[in-house]
Tab-separated table of C-alpha atoms in Angstrom:
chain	number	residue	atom	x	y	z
R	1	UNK	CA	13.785	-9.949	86.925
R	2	UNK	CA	12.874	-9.955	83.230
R	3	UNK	CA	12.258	-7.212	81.233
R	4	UNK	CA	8.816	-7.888	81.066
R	5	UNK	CA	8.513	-7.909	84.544
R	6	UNK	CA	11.163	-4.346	85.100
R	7	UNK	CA	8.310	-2.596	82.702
R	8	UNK	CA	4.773	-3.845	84.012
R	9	UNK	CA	5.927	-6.261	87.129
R	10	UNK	CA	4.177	-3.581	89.915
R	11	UNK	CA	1.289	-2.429	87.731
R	12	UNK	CA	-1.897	-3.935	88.408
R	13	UNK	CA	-3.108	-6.708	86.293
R	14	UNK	CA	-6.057	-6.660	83.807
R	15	UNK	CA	-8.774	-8.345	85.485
R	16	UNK	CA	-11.350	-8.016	82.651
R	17	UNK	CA	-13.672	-5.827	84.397
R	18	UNK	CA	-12.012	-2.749	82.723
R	19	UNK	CA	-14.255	-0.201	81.142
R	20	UNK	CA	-13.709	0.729	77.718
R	21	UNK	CA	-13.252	4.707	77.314
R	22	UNK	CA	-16.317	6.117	75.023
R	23	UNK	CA	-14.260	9.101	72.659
R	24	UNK	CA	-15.766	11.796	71.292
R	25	UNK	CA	-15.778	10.388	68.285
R	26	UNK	CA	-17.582	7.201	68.761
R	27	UNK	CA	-14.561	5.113	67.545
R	28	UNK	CA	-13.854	2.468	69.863
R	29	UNK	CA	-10.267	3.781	71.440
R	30	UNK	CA	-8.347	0.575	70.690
R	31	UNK	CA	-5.037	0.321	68.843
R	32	UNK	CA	-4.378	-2.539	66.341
R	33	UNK	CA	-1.035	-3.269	64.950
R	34	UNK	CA	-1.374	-2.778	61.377
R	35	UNK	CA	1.032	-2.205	58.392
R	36	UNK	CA	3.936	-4.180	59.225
R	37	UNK	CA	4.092	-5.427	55.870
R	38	UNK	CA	5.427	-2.664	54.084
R	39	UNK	CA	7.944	-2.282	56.060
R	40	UNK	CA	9.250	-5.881	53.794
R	41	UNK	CA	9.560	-3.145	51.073
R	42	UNK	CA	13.454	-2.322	50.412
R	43	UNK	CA	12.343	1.350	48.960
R	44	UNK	CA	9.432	1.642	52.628
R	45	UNK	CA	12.769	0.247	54.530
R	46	UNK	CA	14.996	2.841	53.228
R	47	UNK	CA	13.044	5.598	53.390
R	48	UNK	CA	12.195	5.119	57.052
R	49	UNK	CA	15.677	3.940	57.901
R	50	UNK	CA	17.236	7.409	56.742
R	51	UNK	CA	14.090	9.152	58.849
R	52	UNK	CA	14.852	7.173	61.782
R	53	UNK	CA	18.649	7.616	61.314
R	54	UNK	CA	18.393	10.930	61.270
R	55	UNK	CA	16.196	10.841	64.842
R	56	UNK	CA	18.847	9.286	66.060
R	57	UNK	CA	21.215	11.963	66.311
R	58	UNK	CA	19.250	14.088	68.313
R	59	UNK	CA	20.893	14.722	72.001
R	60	UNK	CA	18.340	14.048	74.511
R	61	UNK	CA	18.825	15.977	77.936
R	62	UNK	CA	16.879	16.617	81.209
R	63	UNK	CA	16.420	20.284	82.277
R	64	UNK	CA	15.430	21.222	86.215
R	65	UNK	CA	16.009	19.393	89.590
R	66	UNK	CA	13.321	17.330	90.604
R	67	UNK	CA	14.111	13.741	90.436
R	68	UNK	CA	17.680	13.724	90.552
R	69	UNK	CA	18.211	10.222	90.488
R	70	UNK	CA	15.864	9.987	87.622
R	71	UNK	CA	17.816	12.474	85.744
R	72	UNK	CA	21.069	11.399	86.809
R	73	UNK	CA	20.212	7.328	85.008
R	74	UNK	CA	18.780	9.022	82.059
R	75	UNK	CA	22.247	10.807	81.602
R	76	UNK	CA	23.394	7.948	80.436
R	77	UNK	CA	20.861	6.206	78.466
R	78	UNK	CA	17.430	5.638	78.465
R	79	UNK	CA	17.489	2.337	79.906
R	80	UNK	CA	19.908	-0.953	80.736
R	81	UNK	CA	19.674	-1.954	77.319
R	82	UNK	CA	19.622	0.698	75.076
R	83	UNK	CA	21.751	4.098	74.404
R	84	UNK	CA	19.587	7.056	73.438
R	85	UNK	CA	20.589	6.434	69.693
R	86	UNK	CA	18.788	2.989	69.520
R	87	UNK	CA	15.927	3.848	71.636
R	88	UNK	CA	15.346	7.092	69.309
R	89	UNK	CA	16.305	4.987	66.072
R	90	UNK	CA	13.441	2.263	66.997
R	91	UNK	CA	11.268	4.770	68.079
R	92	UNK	CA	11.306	6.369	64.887
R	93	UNK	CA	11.092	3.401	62.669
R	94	UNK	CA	7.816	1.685	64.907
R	95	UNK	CA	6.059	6.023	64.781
R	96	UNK	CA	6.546	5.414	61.271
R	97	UNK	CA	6.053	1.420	60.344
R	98	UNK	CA	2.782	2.236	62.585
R	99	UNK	CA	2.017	5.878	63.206
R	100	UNK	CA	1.426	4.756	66.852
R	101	UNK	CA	4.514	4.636	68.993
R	102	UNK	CA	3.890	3.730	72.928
R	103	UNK	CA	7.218	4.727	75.387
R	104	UNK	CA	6.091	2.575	78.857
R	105	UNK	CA	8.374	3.279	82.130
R	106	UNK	CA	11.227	1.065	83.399
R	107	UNK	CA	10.563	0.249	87.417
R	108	UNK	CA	12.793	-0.570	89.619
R	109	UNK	CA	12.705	-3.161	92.744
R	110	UNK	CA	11.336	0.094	94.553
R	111	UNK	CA	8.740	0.744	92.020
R	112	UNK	CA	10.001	3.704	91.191
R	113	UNK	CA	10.642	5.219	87.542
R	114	UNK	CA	14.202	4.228	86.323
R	115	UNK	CA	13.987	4.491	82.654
R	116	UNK	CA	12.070	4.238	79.942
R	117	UNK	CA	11.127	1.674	76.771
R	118	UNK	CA	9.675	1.554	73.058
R	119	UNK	CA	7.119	-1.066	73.227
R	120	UNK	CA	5.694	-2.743	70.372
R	121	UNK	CA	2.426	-4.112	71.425
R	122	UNK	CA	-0.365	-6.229	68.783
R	123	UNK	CA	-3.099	-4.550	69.986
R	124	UNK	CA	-3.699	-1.558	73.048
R	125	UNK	CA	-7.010	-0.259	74.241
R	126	UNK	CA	-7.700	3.014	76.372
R	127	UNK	CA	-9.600	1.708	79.493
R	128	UNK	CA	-10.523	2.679	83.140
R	129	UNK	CA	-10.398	1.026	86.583
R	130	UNK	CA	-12.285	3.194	89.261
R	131	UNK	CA	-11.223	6.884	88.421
R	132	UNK	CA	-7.820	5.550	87.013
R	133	UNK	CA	-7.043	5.910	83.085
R	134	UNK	CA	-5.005	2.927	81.987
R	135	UNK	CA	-3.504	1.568	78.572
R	136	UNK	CA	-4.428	-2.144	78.160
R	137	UNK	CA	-1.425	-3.863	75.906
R	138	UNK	CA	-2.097	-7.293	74.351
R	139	UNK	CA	1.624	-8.359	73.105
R	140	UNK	CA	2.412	-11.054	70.298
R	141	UNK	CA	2.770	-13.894	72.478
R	142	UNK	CA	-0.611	-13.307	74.385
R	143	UNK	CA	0.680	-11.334	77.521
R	144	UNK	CA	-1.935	-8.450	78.773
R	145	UNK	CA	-0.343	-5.513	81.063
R	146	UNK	CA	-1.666	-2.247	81.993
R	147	UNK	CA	-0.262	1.213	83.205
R	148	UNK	CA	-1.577	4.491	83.739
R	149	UNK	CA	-1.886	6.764	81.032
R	150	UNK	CA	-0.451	9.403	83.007
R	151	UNK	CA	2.964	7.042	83.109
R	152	UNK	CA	3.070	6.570	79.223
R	153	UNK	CA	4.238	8.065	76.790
R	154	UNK	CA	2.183	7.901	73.166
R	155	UNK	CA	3.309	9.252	69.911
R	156	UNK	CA	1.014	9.494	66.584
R	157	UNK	CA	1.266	10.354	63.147
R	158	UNK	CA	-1.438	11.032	60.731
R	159	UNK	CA	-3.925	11.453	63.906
R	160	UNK	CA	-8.008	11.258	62.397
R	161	UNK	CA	-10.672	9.135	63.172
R	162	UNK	CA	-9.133	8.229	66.895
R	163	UNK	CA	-8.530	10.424	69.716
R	164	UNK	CA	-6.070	8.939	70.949
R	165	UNK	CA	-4.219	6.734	67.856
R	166	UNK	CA	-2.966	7.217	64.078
R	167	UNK	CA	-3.957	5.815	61.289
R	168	UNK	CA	-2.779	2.782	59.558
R	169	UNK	CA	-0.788	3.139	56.451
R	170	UNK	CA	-3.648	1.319	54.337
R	171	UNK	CA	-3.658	4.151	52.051
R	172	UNK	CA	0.221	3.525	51.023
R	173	UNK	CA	-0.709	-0.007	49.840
R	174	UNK	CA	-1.667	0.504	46.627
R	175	UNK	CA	1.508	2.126	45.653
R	176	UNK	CA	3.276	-0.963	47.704
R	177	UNK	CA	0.944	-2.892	44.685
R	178	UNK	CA	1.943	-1.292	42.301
R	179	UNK	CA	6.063	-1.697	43.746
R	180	UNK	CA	5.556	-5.745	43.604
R	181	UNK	CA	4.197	-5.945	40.524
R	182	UNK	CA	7.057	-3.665	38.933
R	183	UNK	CA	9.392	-6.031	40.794
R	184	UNK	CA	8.148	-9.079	39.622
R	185	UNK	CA	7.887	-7.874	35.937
R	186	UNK	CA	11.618	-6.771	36.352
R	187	UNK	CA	12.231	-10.469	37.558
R	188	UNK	CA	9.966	-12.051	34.445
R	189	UNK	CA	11.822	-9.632	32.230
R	190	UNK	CA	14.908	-10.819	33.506
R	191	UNK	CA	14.594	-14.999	33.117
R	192	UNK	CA	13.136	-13.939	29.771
R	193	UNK	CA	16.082	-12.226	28.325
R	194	UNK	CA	18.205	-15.085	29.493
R	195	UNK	CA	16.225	-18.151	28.069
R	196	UNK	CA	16.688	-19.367	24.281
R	197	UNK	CA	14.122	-20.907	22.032
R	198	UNK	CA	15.007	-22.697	19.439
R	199	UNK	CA	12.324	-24.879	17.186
R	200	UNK	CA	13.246	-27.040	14.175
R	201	UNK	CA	11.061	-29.122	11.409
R	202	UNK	CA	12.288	-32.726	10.686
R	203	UNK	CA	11.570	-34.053	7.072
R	204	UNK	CA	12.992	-37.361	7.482
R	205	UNK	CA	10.473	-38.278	10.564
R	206	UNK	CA	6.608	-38.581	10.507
R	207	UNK	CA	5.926	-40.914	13.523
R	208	UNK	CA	5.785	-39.450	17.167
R	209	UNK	CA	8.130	-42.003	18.682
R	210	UNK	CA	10.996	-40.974	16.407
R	211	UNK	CA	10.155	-37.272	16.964
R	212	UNK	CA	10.174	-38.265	20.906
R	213	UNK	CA	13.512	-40.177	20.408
R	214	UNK	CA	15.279	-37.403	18.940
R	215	UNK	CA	14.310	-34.708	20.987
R	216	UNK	CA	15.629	-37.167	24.180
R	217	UNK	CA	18.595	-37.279	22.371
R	218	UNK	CA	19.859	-34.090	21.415
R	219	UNK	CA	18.261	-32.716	25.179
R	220	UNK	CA	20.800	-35.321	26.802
R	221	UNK	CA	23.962	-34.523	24.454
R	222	UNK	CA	23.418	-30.571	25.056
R	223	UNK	CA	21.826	-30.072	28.464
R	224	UNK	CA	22.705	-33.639	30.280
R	225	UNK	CA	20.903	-36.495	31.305
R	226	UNK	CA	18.801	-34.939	34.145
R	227	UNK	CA	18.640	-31.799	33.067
R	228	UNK	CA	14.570	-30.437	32.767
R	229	UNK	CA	15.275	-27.086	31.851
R	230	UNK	CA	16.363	-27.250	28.429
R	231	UNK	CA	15.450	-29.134	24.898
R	232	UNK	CA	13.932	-28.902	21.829
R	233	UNK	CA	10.201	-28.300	20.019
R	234	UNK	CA	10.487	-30.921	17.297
R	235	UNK	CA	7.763	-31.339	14.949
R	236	UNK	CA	6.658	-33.431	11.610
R	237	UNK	CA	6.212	-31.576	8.296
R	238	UNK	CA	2.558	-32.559	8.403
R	239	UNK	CA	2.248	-29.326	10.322
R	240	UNK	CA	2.275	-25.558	8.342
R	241	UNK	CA	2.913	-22.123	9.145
R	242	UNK	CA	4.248	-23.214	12.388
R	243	UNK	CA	5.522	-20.114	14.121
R	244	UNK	CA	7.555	-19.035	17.255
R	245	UNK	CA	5.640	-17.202	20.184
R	246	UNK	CA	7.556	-14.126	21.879
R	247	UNK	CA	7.037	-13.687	24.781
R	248	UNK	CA	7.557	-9.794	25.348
R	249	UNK	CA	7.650	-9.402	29.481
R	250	UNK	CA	6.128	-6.066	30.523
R	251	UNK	CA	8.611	-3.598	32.538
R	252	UNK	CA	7.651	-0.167	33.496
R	253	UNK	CA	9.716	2.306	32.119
R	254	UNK	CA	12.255	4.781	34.099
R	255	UNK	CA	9.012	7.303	34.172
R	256	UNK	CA	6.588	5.241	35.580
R	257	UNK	CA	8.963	3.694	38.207
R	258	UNK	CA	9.832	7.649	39.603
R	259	UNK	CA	6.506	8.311	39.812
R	260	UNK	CA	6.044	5.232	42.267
R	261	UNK	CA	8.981	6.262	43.879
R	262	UNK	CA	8.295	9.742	44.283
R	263	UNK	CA	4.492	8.899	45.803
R	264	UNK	CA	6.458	6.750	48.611
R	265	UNK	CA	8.655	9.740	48.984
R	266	UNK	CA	6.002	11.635	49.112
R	267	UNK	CA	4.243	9.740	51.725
R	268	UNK	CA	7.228	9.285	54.307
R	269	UNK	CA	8.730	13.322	53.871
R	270	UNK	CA	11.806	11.917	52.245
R	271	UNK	CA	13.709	12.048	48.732
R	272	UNK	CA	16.528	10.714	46.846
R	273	UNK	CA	19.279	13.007	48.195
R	274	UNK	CA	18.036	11.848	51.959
R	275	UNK	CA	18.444	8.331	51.097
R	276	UNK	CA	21.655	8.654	49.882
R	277	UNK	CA	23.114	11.134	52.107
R	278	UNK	CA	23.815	13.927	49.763
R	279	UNK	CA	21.569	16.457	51.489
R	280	UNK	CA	23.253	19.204	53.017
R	281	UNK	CA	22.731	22.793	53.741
R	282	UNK	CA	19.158	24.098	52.222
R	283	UNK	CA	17.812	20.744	51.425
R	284	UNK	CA	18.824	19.067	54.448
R	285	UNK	CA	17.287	22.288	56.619
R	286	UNK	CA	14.100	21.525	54.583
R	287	UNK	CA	14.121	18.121	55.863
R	288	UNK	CA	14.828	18.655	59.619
R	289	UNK	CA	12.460	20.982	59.360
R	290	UNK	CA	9.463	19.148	57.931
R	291	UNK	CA	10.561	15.536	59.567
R	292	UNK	CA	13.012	15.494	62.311
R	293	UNK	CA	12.153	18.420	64.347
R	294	UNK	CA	8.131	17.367	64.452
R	295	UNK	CA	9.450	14.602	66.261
R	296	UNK	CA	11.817	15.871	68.198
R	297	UNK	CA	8.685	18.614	69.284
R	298	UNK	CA	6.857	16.050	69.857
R	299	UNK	CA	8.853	13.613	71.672
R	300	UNK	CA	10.207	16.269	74.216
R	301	UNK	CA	6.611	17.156	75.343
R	302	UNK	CA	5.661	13.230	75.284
R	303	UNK	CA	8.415	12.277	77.419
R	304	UNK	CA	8.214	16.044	79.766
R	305	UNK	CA	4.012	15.125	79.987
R	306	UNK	CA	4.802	11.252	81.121
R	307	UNK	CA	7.863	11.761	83.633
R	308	UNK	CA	7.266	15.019	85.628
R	309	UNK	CA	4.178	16.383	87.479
R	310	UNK	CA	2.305	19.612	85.954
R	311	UNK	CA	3.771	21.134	88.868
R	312	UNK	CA	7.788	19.950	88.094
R	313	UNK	CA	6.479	21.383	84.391
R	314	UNK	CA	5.840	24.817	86.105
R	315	UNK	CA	9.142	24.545	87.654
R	316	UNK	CA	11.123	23.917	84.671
R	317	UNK	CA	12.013	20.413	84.625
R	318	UNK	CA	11.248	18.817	81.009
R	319	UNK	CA	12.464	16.511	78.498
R	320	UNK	CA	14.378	18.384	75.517
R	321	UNK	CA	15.762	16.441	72.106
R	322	UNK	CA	17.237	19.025	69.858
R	323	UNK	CA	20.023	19.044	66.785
R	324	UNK	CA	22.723	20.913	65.939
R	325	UNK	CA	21.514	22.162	62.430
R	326	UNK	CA	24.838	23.840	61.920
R	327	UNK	CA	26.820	20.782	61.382
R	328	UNK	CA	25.048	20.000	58.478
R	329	UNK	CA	25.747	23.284	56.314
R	330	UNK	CA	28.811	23.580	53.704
R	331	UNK	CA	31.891	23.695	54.848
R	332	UNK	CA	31.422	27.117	52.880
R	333	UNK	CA	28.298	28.098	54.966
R	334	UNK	CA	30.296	26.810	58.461
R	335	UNK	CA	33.267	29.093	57.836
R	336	UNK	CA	30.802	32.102	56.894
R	337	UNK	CA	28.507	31.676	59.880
R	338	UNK	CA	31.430	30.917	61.812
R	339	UNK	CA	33.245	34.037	61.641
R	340	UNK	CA	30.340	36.201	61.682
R	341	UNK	CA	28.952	35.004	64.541
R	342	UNK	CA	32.098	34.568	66.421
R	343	UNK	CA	33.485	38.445	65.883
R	344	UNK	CA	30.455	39.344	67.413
R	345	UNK	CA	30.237	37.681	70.425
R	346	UNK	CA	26.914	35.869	69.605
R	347	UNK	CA	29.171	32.425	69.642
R	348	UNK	CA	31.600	31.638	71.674
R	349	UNK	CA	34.894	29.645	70.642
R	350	UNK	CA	34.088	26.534	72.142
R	351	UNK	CA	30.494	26.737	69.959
R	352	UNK	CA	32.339	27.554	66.693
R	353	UNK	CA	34.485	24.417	67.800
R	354	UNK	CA	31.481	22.473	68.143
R	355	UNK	CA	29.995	23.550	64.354
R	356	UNK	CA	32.768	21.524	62.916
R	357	UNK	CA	32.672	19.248	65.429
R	358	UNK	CA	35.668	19.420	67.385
R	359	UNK	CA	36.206	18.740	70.880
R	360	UNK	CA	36.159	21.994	73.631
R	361	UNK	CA	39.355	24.050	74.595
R	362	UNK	CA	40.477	25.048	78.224
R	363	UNK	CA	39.512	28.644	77.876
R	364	UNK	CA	36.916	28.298	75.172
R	365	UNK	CA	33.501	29.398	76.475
R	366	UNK	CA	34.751	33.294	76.493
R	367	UNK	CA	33.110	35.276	73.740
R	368	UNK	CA	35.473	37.723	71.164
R	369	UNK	CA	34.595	40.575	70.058
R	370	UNK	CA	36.428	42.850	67.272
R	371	UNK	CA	37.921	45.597	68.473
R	372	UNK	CA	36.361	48.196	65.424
R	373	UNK	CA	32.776	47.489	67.120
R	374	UNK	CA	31.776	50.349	69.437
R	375	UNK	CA	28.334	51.274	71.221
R	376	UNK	CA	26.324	53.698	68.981
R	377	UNK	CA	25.334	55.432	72.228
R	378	UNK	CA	28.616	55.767	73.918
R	379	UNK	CA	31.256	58.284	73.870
R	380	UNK	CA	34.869	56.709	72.313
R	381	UNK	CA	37.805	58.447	73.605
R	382	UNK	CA	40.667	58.525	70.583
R	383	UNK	CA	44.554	59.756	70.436
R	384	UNK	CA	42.947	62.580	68.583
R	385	UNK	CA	40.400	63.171	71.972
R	386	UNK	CA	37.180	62.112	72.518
R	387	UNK	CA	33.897	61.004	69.926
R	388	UNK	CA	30.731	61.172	70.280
């Protein structure tokens, strides 16, 4: 069974008798792949590939005990070919590539839930069949499926005009205008600097054939026989005034260039010390908070909503991605919070262990507390007798 078949093999086919969904917004509820061209930008690549790197370190886990066995597969990954880093990672990349990210169900032979996928379809449209909401997907290579709503999953950014879909990224493209041209005046600027022109005047020649003779001749002693890259402007002194053309290549200067950069920073939540990996502490809190832990918000209540029942919801089954912000403090900050909150009891030692990322100890979920720490409200009894 392909994987084609494992996610829409037992859903029921489009039959073209769908009904389109009317929206309260009058748009037509249909998704269209759209902006996968700037994602051919190395500075759109980068920025998304530290967002989506950063997603990917988020530890996915099943809370409550309905579907066990359903649980007990996504334990281990979300699906037969992914671990929960890649699945996250190219989740991320097609939210933001996109701003529409569909997660469709793995069945098994049973029909039954067994996993689930990040699919990338060209086009999907919000339909119904009888009383049944479905999502139509038209992939790249012509293939239709459909499966209920209620079994997907659907993540959006920059959510508007559509009820049910984000927008496109139209709006970065005139910075991503603005990035080619500076890259192809660096390029001009670049063949430019490493060209010579040379021109000389010839007093002892006045018809065109010797002029064309000579300039064969000293092309073919200094660049070769074949060569048509190289040679020289010859001309008669009939001619005056003749003069040299520079050409002067425009390149934006390092002001211009940050301000581009900064609007597709801007744009995507990111900045310099996120794509290099020098945020930590403050800044890198600032970024979770404003980038990674939207997502992860979202994505727990995406996935909770698509596999479990508003009644398994009641019961406390869901879907939870979260990060431990604490590794990515100072080591300064780690050793403060550290003792502080282990003296107290609020951590315990196997949690400090965890902070800088060490493995657990035998013995290591017991909380410490200092011995100078007393209840307010109790009476301490001393060598000297008792205290109130």
């Amino acid at each position: 069974m392909g994987l084609f078949d494992r996610l829409f093999g037992s859903r029921p086919k489009p039959t073209g008798k769908e009904e389109m969904v009317k929206m309260l917004t009058g748009y037509e509820p249909a998704f269209h792949r759209f902006g996968g061209d700037i994602y051919e930008s190395e500075l759109v690549r980068a920025a998304i590939g530290a967002i989506a790197t950063q997603i990917s370190k988020l530890a996915v886990t099943v809370e409550g005990s309905a579907k066990a066995a359903l649980r007990a597969k996504l334990r281990h990954g979300p699906n037969q070919l992914q671990t929960w880093s890649q699945f996250l990672y190219r989740l991320a990349t097609i939210l933001y590539v996109h701003n529409s990210a569909f997660v469709v169900p793995v069945f098994d032979e049973l029909g039954e839930i067994s996993g689930i996928f990040p699919a990338l379809p060209e086009k999907c449209e919000v339909v119904t069949y009888g009383d049944t909401l479905f999502l139509r997907y038209k992939f790249s290579w012509g293939e239709w499926a459909a499966i209920e709503f209620d079994s997907c999953g659907l993540l959006t950014r920059f959510q508007y005009r559509s009820d049910m879909f984000g927008e496109s990224n139209r709006a970065l493209l005139p910075t991503m205008e603005l990035i080619n041209i500076q890259n192809q005046g660096i390029q001009e600027g670049v063949k430019s600097a490493a060209t010579y022109r040379f021109m000389a005047k010839l007093s002892n020649f006045s018809k065109a054939e010797d002029l064309k003779k000579e300039r064969q001749r000293f092309t073919e002693e200094n660049f070769g026989k074949d060569s048509k890259s190289g040679g020289l402007l010859l001309f008669p002194n009939t001619y005056q005034d003749v003069k040299q053309i520079e050409v002067k290549p425009f390149v934006s200067d390092a002001d211009t260039m940050k301000i581009v950069k900064d609007s597709v920073f801007e744009y995507f939540g990111v900045n310099e010390a996120v794509l290099t990996n020098t945020a930590y502490g403050d800044a890198w809190a600032a970024f979770y908070e404003g980038v990674v832990e939207p997502f992860a918000i979202q994505f727990s209540e995406t996935m909770t909503r698509m596999l479990f029942t508003f009644r398994e919801q009641s019961q406390g089954n869901r879907v939870f991605a979260t990060a431990n912000r604490l590794q990515y403090m100072t080591n300064a900050d780690k050793l403060n919070v550290s003792a502080q909150m282990l003296d107290r009891g609020i951590m315990s030692i196997n949690d400090v262990r965890e902070i800088w990322q060490l493995p657990p100890v035998d013995g290591g979920d017991a909380r410490i507390i200092r011995g100078e720490y007393y209840n307010a409200d109790e009476k301490v009894t001393t060598d000297e007798g008792t205290e109130a």
